[in-house]
Coordinates of C-alpha atoms and ligand atoms in Angstrom, one line a residue:
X9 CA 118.2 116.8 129.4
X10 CA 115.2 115.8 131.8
X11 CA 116.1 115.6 135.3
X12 CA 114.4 114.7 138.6
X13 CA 115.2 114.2 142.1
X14 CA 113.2 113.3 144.8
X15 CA 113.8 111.7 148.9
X16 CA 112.2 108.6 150.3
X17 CA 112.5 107.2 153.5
X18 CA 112.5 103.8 154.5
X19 CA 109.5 101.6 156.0
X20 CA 109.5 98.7 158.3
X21 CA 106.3 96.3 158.5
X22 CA 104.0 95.0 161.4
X23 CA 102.5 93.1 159.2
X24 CA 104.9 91.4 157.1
X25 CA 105.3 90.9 153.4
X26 CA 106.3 87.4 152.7
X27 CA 106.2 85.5 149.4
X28 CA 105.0 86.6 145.5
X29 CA 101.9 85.1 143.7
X30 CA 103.9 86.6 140.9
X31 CA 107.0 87.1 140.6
X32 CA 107.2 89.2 137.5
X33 CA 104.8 91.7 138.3
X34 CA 105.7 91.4 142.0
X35 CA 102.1 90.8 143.3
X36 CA 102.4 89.5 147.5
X37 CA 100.6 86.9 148.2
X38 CA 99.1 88.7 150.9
X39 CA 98.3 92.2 152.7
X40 CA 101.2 94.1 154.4
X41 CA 101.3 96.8 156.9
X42 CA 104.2 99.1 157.4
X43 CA 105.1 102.1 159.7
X44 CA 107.4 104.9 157.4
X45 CA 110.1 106.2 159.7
X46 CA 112.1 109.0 159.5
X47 CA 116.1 107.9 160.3
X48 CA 116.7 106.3 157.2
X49 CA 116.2 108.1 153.9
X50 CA 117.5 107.6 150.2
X51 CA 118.0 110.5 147.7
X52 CA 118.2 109.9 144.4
X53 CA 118.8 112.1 140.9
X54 CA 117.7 111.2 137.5
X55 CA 119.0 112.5 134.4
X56 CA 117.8 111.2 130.9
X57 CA 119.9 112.6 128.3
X58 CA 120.2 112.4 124.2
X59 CA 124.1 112.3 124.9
X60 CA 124.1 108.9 127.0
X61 CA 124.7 105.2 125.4
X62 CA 123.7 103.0 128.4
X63 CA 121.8 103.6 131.6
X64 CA 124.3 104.6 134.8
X65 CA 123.9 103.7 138.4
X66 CA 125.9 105.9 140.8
X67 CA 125.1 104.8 144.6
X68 CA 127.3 106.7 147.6
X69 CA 129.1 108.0 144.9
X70 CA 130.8 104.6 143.9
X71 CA 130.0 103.6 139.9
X72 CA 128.3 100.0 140.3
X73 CA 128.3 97.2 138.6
X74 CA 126.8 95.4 135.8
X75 CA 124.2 93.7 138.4
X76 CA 123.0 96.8 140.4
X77 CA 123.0 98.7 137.2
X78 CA 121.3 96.4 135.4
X79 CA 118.2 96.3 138.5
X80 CA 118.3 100.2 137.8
X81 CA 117.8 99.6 133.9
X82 CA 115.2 96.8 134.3
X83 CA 113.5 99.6 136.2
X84 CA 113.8 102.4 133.8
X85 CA 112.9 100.4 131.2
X86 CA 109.2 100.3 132.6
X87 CA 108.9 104.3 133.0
X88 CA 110.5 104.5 129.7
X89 CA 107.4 102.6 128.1
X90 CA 105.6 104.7 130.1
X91 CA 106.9 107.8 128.7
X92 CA 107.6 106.6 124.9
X93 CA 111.5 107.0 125.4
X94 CA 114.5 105.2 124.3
X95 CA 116.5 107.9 126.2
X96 CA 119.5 106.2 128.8
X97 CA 119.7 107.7 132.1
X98 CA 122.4 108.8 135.0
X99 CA 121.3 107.4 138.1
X100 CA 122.9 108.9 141.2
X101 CA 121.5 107.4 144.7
X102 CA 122.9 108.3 148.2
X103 CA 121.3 106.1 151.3
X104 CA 121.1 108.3 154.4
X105 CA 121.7 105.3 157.4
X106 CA 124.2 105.9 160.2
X107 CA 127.5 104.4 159.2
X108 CA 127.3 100.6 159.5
X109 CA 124.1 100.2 160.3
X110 CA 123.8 97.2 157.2
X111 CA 120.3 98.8 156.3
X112 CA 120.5 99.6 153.0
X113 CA 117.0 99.4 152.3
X114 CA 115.0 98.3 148.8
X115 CA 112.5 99.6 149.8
X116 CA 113.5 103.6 150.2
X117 CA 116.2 103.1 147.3
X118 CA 113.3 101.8 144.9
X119 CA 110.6 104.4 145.9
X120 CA 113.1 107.4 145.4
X121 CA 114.1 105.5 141.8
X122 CA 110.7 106.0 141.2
X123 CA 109.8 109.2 142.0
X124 CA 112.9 110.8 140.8
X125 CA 112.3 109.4 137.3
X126 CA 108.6 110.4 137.2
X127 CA 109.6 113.6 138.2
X128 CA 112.3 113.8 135.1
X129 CA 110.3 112.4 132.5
X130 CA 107.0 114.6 133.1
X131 CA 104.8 111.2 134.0
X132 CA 103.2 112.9 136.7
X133 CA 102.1 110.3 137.9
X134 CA 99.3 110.3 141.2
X135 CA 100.7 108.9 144.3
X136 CA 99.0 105.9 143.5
X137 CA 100.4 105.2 140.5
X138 CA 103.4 105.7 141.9
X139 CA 102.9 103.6 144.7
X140 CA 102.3 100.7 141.7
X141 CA 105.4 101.9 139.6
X142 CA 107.8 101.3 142.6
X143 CA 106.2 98.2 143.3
X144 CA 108.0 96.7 140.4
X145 CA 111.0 98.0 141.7
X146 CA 110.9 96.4 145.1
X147 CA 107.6 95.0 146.7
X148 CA 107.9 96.9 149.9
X149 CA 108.9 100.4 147.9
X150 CA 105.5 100.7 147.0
X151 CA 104.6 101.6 150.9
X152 CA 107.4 103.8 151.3
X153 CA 105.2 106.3 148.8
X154 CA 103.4 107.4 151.6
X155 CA 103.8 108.2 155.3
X156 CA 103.1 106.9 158.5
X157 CA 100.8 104.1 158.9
X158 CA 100.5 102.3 154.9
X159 CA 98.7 99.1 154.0
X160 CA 99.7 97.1 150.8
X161 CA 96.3 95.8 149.0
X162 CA 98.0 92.8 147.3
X163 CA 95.6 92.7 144.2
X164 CA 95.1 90.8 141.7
X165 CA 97.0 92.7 138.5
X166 CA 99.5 95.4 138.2
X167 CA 96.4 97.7 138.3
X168 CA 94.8 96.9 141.5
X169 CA 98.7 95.7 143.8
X170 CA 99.1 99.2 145.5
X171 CA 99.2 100.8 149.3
X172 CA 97.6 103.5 150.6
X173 CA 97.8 105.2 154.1
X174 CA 95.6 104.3 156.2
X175 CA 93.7 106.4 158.8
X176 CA 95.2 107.2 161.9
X177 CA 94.2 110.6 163.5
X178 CA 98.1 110.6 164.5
X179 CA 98.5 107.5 166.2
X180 CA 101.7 106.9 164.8
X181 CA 103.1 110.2 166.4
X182 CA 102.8 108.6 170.1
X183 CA 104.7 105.8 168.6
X184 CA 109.1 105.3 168.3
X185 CA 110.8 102.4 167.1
X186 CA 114.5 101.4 168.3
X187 CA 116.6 99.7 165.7
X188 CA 119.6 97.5 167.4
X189 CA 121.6 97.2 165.1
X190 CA 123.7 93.4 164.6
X191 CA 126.3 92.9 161.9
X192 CA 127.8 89.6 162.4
X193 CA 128.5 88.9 158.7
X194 CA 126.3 85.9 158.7
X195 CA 125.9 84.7 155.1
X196 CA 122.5 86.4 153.7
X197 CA 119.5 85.0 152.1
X198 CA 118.3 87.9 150.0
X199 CA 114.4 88.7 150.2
X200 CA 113.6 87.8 147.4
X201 CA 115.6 84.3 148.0
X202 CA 114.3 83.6 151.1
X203 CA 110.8 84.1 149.9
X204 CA 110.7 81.9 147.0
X205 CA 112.8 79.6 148.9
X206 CA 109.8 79.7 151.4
X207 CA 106.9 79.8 149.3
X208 CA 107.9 77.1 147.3
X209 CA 109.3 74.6 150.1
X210 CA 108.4 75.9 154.1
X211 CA 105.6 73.1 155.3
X212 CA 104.6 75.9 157.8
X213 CA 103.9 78.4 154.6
X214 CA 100.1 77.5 154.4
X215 CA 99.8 78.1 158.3
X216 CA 101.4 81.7 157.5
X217 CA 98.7 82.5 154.4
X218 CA 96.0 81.4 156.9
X219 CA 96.8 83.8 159.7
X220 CA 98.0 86.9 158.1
X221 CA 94.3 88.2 157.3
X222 CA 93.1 88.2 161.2
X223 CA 96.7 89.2 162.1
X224 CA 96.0 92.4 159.7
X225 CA 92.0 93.1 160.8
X226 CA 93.5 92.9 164.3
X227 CA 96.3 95.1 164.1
X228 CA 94.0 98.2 161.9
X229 CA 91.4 97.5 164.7
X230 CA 94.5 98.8 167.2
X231 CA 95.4 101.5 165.0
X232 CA 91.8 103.0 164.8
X233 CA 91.6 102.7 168.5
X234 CA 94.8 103.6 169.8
X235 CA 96.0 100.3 171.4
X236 CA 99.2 100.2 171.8
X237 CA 99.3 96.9 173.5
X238 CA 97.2 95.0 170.7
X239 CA 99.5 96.9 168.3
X240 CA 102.4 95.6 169.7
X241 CA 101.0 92.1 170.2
X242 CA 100.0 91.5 167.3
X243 CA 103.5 93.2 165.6
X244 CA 105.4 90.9 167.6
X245 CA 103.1 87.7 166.8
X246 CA 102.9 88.5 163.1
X247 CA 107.2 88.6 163.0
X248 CA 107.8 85.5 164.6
X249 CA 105.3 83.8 162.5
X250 CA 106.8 84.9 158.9
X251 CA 110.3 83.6 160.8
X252 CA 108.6 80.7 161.6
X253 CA 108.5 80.0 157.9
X254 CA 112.3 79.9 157.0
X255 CA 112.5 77.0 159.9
X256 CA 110.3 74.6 157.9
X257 CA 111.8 76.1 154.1
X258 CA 114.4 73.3 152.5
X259 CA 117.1 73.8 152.7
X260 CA 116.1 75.7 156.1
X261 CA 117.6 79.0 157.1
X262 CA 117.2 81.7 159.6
X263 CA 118.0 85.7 159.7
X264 CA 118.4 85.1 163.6
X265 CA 121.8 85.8 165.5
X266 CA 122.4 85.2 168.6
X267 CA 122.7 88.4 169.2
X268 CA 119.0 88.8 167.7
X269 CA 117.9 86.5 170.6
X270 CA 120.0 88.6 173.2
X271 CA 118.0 91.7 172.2
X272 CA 114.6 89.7 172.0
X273 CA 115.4 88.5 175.4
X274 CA 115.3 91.7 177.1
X275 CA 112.4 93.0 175.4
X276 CA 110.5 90.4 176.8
X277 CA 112.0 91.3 180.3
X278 CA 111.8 94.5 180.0
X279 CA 107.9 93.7 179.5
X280 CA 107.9 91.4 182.8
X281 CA 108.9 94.6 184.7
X282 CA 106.4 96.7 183.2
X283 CA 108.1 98.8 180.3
X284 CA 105.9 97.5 177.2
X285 CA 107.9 97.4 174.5
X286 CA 107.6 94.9 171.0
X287 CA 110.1 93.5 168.8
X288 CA 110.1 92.8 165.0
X289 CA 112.6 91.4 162.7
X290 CA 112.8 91.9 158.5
X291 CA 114.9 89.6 156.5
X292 CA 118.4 89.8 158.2
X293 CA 119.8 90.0 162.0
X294 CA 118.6 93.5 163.3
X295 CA 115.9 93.9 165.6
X296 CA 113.7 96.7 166.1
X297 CA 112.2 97.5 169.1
X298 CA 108.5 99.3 168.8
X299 CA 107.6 100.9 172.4
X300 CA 105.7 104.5 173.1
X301 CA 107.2 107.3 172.6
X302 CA 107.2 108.2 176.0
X303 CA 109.1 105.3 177.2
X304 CA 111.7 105.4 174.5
X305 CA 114.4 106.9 176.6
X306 CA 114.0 104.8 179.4
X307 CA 114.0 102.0 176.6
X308 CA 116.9 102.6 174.6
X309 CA 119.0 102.9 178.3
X310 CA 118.2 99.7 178.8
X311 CA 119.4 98.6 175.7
X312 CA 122.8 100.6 176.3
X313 CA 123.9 98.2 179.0
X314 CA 124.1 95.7 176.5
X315 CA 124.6 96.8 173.1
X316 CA 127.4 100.2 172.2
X317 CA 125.6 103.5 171.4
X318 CA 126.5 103.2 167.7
X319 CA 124.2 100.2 167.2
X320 CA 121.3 101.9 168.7
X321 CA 119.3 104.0 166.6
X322 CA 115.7 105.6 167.6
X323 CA 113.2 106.1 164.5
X324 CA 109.5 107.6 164.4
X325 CA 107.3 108.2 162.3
X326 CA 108.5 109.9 158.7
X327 CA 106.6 111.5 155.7
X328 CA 105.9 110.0 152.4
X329 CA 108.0 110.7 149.2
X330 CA 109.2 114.2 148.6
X331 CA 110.3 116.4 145.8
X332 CA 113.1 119.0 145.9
Ligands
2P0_5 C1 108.4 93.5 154.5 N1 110.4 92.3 153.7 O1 107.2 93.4 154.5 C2 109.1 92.2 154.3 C3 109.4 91.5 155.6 C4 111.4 91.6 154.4 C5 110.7 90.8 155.5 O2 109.6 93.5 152.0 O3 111.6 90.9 146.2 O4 113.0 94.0 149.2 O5 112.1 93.3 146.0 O6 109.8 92.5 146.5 O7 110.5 94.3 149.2 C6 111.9 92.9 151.8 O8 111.6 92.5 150.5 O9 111.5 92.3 148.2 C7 110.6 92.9 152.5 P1 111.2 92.2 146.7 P2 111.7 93.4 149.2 O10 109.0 94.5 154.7

């Protein structure tokens, strides 16, 4: 029996992740930026054992399916080679996230996967490598190896597609993010969908490969300096953008609600009366709401005369992948 557990937590981007040059290897077809938070976290266990005849996917303690499990296997199957084992595997996931919050994130599910199964079959494996391991999983889990601020190099190969933190001196601590949460049971587009949908088809796809670089140089200029204002700017410019893309896609779609727009609205009037706050949006209806940490309170009120305390969540920023 080889066992491993291990806790990730989720990440949201600034700088957005959107479309594969490959979609095997899961290299982006450009740099991403995230911010690792600390409200939503995934815990998983991994048991390899002699005694199993198939791989297992336990997730909230429900037995899953043939599709899930067969994500989980796909996975396995590369730390497997890794390790020179045929061995099968238990794998038993719980997603921390406030009940109904619809955030069930790839990206801290994937990065725990990984760690928890380097841990049980004795890769030891550098944070790097890691960081390239989960990759495969999900293309965003490979930031959630790290914490606080994280850029995604794209690369060229599996060796050189891999984040790393980048430089701060604690920026990220002045920082809180508000997720408002909207579950209207609009029919999804999965990620990886929409991306390929968009990649493949959005007319406006080129004009999103052509900004993203000075989008990116712009926003780690605001990081080294503290700019909150850039930061947010540029956030907020760089998420509209990659939605911009799913406009022009064919057959078009959108992860906008209108309740999106409500809670975009009043971010950009709470701005007009002087409380700076940013939104972004990932690929479904929330919104998250990136302001200073000082003003989060005053914030999130605001935000409580329209939308019920349950869907209002404050986040800052959370640690890289753990052991325990
Ligand atoms: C991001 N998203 O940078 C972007 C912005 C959603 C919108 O990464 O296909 O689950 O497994 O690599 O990582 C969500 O996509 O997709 C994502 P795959 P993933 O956070």
């Amino acid at each position: 029996m080889h066992e491993g557990q291990a806790r990730a937590y989720t990440n949201i981007a600034l700088i957005k992740y959107w479309g594969k040059k490959n979609e095997e290897l899961i290299l982006p077809m450009n740099n991403s930026l995230s911010l690792t938070l600390d409200a939503f976290y995934t815990e998983t266990s991994v048991s390899f054992s002699s005694q199993l005849q198939a791989d297992t996917f336990v997730l909230d303690g429900k037995l899953q399916e043939s599709a899930a499990t067969a994500k989980v296997s796909r996975f396995l199957d590369l730390a497997r080679e890794a390790a020179g084992t045929q061995l099968r595997a238990t794998v038993k996931s719980t997603n921390f996230v406030p009940t109904a919050a619809g955030l069930a994130s790839s990206a801290s599910g994937m990065a725990a996967l990984a760690a928890a199964t380097n841990a049980a079959l004795g890769l030891e494996l550098s944070d790097s490598d890691l960081s390239r391991l989960a990759r495969r999983g999900s293309g965003s889990a490979c930031r959630s190896i790290f914490g606080g601020f994280v850029e995604w190099e794209q690369g060229e190969d599996d060796q050189t597609s891999l984040a790393h933190p980048v430089a701060s001196d604690s920026f990220e601590d002045d920082l809180a993010m508000l997720f408002v949460l909207i579950n209207d049971k609009q029919k999804d587009v999965s990620s990886r969908d929409g991306m390929r949908r968009t990649v493949a088809t959005s007319a406006f796809y080129p004009g999103w490969l052509q900004s993203a670089p000075q989008d990116l140089a712009t926003l780690k200029a605001a990081i080294a300096q503290k700019d909150f204002t850039t930061l947010g700017e540029t956030t907020e410019a760089n998420g509209l953008k990659m939605h911009a893309t799913t406009l022009a896609a064919v057959p078009p779609f959108t992860y906008w609600s209108p309740q999106s727009l409500v809670a975009m609205d009043l971010v950009r009037s709470l701005r007009a009366r002087g409380s700076e706050c940013y939104f972004t949006m990932d690929a479904g209806p929330n919104v998250k709401v990136l302001c200073r940490r000082q003003d989060e309170a005053f914030i999130k009120a605001a935000f409580a005369e329209i939308f019920t305390p349950e869907r209002l969540i404050l986040a800052h920023a959370g640690p890289g992948i753990q052991y325990f």
